[in-house]
Coordinates of C-alpha atoms in Angstrom, one line a residue:
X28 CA 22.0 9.1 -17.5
X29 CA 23.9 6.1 -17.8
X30 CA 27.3 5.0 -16.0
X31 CA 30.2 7.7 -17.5
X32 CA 31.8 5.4 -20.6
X33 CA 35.1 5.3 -22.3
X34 CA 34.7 6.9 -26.2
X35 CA 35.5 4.7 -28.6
X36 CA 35.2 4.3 -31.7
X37 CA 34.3 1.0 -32.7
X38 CA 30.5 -0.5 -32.8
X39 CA 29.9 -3.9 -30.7
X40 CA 30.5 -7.1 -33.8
X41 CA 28.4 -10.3 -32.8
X42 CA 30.8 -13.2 -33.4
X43 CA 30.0 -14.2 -36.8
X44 CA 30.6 -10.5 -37.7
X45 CA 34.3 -10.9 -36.6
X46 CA 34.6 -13.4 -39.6
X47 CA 33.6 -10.1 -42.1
X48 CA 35.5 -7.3 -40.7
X49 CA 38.5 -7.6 -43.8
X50 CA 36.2 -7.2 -46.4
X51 CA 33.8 -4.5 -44.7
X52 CA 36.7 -2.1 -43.9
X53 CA 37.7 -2.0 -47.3
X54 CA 33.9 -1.6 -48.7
X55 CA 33.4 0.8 -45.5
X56 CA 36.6 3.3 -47.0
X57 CA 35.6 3.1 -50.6
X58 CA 32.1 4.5 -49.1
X59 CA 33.6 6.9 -46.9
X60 CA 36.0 8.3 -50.0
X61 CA 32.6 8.9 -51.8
X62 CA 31.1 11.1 -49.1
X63 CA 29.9 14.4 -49.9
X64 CA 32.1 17.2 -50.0
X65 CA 30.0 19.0 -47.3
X66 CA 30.4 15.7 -44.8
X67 CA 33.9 15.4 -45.6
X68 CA 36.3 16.4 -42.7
X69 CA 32.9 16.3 -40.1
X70 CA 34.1 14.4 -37.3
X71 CA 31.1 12.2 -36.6
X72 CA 30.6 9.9 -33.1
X73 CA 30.1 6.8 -33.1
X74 CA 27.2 5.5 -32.1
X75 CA 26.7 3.1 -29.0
X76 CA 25.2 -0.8 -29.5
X77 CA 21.5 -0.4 -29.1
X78 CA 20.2 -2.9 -26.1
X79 CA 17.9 -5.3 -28.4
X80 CA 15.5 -5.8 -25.3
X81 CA 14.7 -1.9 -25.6
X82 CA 11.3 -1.1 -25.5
X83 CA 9.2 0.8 -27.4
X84 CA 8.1 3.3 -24.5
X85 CA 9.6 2.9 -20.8
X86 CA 7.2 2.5 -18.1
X87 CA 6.1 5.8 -15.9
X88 CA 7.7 6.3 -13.0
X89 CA 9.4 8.5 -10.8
X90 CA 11.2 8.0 -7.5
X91 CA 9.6 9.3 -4.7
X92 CA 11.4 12.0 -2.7
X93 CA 12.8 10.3 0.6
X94 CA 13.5 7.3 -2.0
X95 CA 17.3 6.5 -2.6
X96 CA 16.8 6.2 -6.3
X97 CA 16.0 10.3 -6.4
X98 CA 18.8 11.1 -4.7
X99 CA 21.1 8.8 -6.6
X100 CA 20.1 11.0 -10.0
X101 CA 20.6 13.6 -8.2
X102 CA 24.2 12.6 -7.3
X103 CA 25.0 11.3 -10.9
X104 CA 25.7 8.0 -9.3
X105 CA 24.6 4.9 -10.1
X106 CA 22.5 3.1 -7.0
X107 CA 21.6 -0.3 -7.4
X108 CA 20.5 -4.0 -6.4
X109 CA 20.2 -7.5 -6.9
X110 CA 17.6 -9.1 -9.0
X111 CA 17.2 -12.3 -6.5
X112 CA 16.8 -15.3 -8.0
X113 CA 19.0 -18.8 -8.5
X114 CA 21.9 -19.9 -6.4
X115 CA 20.7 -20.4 -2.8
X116 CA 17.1 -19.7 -3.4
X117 CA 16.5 -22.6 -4.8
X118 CA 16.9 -24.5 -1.5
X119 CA 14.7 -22.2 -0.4
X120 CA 10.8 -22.9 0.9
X121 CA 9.9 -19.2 -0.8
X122 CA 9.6 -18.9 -4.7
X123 CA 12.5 -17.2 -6.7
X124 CA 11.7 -13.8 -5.7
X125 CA 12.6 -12.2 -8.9
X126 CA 10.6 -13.8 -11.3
X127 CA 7.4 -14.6 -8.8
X128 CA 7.1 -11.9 -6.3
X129 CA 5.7 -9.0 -7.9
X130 CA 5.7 -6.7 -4.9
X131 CA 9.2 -7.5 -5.0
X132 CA 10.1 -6.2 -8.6
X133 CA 8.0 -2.9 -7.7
X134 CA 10.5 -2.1 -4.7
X135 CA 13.4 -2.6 -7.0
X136 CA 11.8 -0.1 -9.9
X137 CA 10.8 2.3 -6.4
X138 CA 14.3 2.7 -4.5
X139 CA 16.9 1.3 -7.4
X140 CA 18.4 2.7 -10.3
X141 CA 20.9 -0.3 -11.0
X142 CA 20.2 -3.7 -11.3
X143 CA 22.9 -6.8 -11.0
X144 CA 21.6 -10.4 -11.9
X145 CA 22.3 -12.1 -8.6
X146 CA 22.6 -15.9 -9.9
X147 CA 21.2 -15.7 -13.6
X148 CA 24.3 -14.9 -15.3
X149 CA 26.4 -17.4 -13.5
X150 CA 27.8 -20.4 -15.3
X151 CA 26.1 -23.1 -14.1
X152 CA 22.7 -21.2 -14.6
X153 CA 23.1 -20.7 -18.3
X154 CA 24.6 -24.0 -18.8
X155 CA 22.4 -25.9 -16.4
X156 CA 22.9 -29.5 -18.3
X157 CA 25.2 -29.7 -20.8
X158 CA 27.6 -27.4 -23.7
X159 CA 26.2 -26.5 -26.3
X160 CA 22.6 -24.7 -24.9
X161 CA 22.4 -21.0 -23.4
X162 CA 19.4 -20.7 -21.3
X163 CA 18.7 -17.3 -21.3
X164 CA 15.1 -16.6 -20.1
X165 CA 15.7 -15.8 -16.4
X166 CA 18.4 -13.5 -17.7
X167 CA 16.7 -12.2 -20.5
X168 CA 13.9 -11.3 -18.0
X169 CA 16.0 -9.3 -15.9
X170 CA 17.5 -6.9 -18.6
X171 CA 14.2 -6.0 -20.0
X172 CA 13.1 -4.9 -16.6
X173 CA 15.4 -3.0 -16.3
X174 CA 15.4 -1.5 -19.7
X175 CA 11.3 -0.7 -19.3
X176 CA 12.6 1.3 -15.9
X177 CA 15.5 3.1 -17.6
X178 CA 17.6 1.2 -14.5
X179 CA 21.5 0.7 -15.7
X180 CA 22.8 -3.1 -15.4
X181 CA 26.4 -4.3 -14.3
X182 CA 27.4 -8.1 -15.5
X183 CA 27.6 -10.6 -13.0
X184 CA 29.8 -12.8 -14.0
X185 CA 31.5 -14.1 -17.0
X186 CA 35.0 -15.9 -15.0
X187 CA 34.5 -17.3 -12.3
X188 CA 36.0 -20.1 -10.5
X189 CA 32.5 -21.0 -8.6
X190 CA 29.0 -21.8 -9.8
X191 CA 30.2 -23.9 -12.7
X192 CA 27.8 -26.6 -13.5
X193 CA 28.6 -30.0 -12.0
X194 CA 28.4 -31.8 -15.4
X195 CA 31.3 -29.0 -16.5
X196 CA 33.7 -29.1 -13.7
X197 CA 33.2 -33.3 -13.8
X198 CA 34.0 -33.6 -17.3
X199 CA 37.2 -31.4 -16.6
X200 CA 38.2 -33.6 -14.0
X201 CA 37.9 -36.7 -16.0
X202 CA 40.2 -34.9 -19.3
X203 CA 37.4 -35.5 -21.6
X204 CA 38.1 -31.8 -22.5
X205 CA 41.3 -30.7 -24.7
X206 CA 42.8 -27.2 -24.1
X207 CA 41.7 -26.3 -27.3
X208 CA 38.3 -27.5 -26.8
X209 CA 38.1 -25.7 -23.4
X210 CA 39.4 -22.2 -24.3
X211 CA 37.3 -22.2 -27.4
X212 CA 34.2 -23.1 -25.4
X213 CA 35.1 -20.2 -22.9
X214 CA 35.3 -17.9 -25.8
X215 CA 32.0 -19.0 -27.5
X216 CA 30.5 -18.2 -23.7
X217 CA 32.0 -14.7 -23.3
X218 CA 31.5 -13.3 -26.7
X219 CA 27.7 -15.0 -26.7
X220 CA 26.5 -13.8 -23.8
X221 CA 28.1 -9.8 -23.8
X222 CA 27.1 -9.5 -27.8
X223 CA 23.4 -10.6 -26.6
X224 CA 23.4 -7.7 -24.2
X225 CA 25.7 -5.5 -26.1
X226 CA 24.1 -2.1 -24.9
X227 CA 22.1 -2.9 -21.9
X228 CA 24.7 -3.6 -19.9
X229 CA 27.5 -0.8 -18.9
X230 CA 29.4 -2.6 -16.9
X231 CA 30.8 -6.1 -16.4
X232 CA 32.9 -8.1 -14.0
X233 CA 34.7 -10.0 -16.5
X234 CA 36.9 -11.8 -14.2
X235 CA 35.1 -12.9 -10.8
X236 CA 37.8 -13.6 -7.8
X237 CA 40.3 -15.0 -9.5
X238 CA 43.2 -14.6 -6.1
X239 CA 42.9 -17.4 -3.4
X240 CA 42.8 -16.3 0.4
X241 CA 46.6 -17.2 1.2
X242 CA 48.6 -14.9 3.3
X243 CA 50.9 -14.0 0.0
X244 CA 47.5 -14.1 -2.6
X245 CA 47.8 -16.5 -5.5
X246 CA 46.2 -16.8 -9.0
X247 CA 43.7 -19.9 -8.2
X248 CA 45.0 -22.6 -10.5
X249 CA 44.4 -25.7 -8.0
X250 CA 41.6 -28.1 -7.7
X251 CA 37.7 -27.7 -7.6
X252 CA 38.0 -29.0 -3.8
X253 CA 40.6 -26.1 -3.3
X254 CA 38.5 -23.7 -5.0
X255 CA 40.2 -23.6 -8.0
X256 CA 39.7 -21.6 -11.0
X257 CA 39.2 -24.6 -13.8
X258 CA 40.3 -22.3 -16.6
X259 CA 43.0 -20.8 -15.0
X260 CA 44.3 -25.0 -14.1
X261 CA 43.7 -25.6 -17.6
X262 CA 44.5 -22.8 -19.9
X263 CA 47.0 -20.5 -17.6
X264 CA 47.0 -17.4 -16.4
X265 CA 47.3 -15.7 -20.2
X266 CA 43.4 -16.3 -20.0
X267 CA 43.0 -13.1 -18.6
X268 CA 44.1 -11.5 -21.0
X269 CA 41.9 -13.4 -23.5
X270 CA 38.3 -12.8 -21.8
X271 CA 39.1 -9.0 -21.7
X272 CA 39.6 -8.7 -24.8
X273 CA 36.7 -11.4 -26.2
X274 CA 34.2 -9.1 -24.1
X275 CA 36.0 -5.9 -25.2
X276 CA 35.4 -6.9 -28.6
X277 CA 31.0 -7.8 -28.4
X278 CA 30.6 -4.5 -27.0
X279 CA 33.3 -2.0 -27.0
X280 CA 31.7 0.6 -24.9
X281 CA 30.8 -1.6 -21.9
X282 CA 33.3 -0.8 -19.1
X283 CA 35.1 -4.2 -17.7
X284 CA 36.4 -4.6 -14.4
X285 CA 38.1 -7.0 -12.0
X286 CA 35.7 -8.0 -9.0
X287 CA 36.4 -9.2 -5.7
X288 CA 36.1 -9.5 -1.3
X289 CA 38.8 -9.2 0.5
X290 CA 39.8 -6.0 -0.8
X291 CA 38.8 -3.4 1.6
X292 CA 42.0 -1.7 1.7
X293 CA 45.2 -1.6 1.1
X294 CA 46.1 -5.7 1.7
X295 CA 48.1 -8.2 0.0
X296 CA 45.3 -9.1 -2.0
X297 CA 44.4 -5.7 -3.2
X298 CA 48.3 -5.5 -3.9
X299 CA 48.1 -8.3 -6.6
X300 CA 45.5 -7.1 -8.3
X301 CA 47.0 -3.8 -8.2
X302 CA 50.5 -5.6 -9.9
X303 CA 48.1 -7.6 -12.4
X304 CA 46.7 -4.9 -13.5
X305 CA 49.2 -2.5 -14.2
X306 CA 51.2 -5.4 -15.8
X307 CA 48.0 -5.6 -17.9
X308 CA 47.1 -2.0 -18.6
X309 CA 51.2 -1.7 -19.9
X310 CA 50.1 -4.9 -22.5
X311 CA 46.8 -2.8 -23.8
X312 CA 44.8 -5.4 -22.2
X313 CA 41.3 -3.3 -22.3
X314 CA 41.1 -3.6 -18.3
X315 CA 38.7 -0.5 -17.1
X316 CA 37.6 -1.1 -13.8
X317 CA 38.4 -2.2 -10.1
X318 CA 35.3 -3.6 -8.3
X319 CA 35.4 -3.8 -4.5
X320 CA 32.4 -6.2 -3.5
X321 CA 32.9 -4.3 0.1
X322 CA 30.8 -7.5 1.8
X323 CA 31.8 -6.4 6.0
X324 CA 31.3 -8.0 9.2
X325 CA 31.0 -6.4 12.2
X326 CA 33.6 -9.1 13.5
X327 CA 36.3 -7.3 12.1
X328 CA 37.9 -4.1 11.8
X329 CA 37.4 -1.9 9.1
X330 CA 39.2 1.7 8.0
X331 CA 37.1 4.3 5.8
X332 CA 40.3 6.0 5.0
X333 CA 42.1 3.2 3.8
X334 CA 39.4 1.4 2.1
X335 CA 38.9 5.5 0.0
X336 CA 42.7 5.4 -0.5
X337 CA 42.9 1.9 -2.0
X338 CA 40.3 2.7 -4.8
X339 CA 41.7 6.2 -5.0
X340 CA 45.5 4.2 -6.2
X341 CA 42.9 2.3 -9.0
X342 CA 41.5 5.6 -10.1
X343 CA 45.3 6.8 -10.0
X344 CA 45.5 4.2 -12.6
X345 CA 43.3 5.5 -15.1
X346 CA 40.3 2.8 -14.2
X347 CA 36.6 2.9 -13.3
X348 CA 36.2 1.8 -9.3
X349 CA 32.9 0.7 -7.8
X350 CA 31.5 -0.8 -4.9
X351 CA 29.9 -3.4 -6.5
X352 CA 28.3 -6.0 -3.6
X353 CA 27.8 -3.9 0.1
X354 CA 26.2 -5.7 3.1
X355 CA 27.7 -5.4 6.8
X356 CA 26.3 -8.8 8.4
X357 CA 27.2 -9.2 12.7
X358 CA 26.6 -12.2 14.8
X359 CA 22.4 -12.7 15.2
X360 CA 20.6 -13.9 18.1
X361 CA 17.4 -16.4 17.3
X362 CA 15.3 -13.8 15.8
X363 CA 17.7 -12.9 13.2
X364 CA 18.7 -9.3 14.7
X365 CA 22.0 -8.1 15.8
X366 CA 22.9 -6.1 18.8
X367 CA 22.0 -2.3 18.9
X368 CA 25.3 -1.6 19.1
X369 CA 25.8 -3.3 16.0
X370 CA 23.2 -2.7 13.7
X371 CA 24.7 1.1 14.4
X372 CA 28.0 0.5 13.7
X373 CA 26.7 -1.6 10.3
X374 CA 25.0 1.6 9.1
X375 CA 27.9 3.8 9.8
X376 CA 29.9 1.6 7.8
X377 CA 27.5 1.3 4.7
X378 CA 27.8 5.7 5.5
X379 CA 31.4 5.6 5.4
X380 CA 31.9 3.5 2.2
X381 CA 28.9 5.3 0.2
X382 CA 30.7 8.8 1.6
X383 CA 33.8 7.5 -0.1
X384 CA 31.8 6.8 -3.2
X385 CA 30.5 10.3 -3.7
X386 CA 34.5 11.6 -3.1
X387 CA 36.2 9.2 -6.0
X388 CA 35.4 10.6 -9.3
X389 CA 36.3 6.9 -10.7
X390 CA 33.3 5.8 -8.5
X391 CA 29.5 5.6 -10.5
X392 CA 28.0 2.7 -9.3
X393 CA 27.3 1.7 -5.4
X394 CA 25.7 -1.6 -5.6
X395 CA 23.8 -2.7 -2.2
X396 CA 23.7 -6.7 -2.2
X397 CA 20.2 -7.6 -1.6
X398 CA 16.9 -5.9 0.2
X399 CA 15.7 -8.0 2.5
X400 CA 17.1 -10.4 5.1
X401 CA 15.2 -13.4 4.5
X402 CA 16.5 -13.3 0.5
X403 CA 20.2 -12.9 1.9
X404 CA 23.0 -15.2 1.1
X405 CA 24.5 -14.7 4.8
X406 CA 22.9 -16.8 6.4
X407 CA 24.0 -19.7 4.5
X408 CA 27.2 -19.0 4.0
X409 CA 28.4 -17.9 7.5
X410 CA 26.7 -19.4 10.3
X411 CA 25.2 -17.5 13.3
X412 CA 25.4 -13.9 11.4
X413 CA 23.0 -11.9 9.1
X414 CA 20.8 -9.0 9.4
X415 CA 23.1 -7.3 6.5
X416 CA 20.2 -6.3 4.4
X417 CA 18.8 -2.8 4.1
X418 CA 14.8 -3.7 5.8
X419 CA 12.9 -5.8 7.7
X420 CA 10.3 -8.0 6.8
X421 CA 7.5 -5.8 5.0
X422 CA 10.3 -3.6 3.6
X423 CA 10.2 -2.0 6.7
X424 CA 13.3 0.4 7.0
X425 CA 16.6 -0.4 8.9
X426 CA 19.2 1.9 10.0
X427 CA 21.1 0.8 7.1
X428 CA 19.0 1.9 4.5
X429 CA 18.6 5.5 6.2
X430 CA 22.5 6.4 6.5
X431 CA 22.4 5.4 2.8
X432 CA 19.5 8.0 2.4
X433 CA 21.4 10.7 4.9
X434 CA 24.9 10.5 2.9
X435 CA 22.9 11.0 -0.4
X436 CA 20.8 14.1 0.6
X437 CA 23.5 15.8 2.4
X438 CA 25.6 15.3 -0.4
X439 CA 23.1 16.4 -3.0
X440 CA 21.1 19.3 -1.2
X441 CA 22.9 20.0 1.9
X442 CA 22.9 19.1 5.8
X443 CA 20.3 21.6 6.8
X444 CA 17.6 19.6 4.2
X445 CA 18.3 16.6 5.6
X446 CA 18.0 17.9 9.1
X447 CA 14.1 20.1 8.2
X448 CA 12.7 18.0 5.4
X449 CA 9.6 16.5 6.7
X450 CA 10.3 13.7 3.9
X451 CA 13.2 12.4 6.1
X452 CA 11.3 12.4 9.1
X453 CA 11.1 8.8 9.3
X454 CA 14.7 7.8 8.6
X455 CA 16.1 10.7 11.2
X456 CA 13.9 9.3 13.6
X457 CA 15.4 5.6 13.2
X458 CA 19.0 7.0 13.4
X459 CA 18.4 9.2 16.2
X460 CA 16.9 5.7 18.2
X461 CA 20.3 4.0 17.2
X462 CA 22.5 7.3 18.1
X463 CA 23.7 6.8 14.6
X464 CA 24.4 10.5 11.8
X465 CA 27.0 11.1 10.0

């Protein structure tokens, strides 16, 4: 079963089919006035896009038992990954683990059954050198994967105000760029790349981060060395509005959402998208989702209660919500590891926020961001912490991944299977050694 989709009625158009919808409507009602009498008054569906990297047979496999990926079918909830590839890797000593680690793919297809490019669908990945080429392959690669293991994809992502290619955000800089020139390219981009997947992918974070850190949360509209949004700088904050409905447009039954950190609660942050969207929604700006990336450090506080009620006041709002990009990293001593005491109070946080999954009926998809440490993007990014990921070297299970698996059997078969299954018998040992249940 794929992620729960809005009806409607119209078929995805690539965008040189937008120049012929006049003159097919009409030819499309003359046909429809010549219908047989015995079709005439049959309300018929509409059918959805069909993903052009569909295969002709999937491949054969079913999730093991004690794997999440059962229980997530089970649960009618969407549990997925990263494909890792791109973006830090690259600076990496290892291969791109996507494309060249084959034991790798195989633990994504055993445990997963959602996929999010990591890096591939970025920007500066798909425009690598200069306008004018989409390099797809990587990308391309990942959807049919995903399609051969009946795994759902989410979009990752089409605005963002990071990962543009340098030759882009230089050319900016200099003005060799007119408005014009700039919005149109943005719109060749965004109705290129979701026509191309047009089926294959349910949802997408259409707009990537677009508020700054401040205090009182501003649109990002300043420079590249202030993190700025270049689109946002050049075209104003009407944009929005245009890549919704661009994307809408290429495949009407993909769900598109708003996707950000930060917004773990009820917070100033959380606030402005809550304002920009309403503002939105009242304008018919096709805006169906709210995506909290939920990435938490054990540094700082977090509240299960608040973090449930925030999404609930989205859901309230008629979207989609979904955790879209878990990992709980802590301070790491030389080997990599954090305390006891914190790698428990990591896993009852990944519990806590997969528990208020399963409670929101706005909330399909609980994406975990990355498998393995040594892949992360912590590491990097803030200095001295890590261990975030779900295993050890060897795939090797953490306490992390075995709340996960506790929340979704309880949820799905009851407290007392969790507790007598001899298929859990590994994961309730590692909790019971970290004094960790929920």
């Amino acid at each position: 079963m794929s992620f729960p989709r809005r009806s409607r009625a119209a078929a995805a158009l690539g965008v040189g089919a937008l120049l012929l919808v006049s003159c097919a409507g009409e030819e499309a009602d003359a046909e429809a006035d010549e219908q047989p009498e015995d079709q005439a008054g049959e309300e018929v569906e509409a059918s959805e896009p069909t993903c052009q990297f569909a295969p002709d047979e999937q491949v054969d496999h079913e999730y093991a038992r004690d794997s999440l990926g059962h229980f997530a079918q089970e649960a009618d909830l969407k549990v997925g990954n990263v494909a890792a590839g791109g973006g830090h890797h690259e600076d990496e000593e290892y291969p791109d683990p996507f494309p060249d680690d084959e034991e790798y793919r195989e633990h994504l297809a055993e445990e997963f059954t959602s996929l999010t490019h990591e890096n591939y669908m970025k920007w500066e990945f798909i425009h690598p050198d200069e306008w004018g080429d989409f390099h797809f392959e990587e990308t391309d690669a990942v959807v049919e994967f995903a399609q051969e293991h009946g795994m759902d994809m989410r979009g990752h992502a089409l605005f963002w105000h990071s990962q543009n290619p340098e030759w882009l955000e230089e050319s900016v800089e200099a003005g060799e760029y007119t408005q014009e020139e700039l919005r149109d390219m943005l719109e060749e981009h965004v109705r290129t790349v979701v026509s191309r997947y047009a089926g294959c992918i349910q949802q997408w974070d259409v707009v990537n981060e677009v508020f700054d850190d401040e205090e009182e949360p501003q649109l990002r509209d300043g420079s590249y060395e202030e993190s700025g949004n270049l689109w946002i700088r050049e075209l104003g904050p009407e944009i929005l509005d245009d890549v919704f409905e661009w994307a809408h447009e290429e495949d009407p039954d993909a769900l598109l959402f708003y996707n950000d950190y930060s917004v773990d609660g009820t917070n100033a942050k959380s606030d402005a998208y809550y304002e920009l969207i309403q503002e939105q929604l009242d304008r018919g700006v096709p805006v169906h989702g709210f995506g909290s990336q939920t990435h938490l450090s054990m540094q700082y506080d977090f509240d299960p209660e608040d973090y449930q009620a925030n999404l609930q006041r989205f859901e309230d709002l008629g979207l989609e919500t979904a955790v879209t990009e878990i990992d709980v990293r802590g301070e790491v001593t030389e080997e990599g590891r954090m305390s006891d005491e914190d790698r428990a109070g990591a896993a009852e946080r990944y519990g806590a926020v997969l528990e208020s999954c399963l409670e929101l009926a706005s909330c399909n998809s609980y994406t975990i961001w990355g498998s393995l440490d040594e892949h992360s993007w912590i590491p990097g990014t803030f200095e001295g912490e890590g261990d975030a990921a779900l295993y050890e070297s060897g795939y090797e299970r953490k306490p992390h991944y075995c709340i996960n698996q506790q929340v979704l059997v309880e949820h799905t078969e009851g407290e007392d299977v969790w507790a007598d299954d001899e298929a859990f018998e590994e994961c309730r040992g590692i909790l019971e050694e970290y004094g960790v249940g929920v």
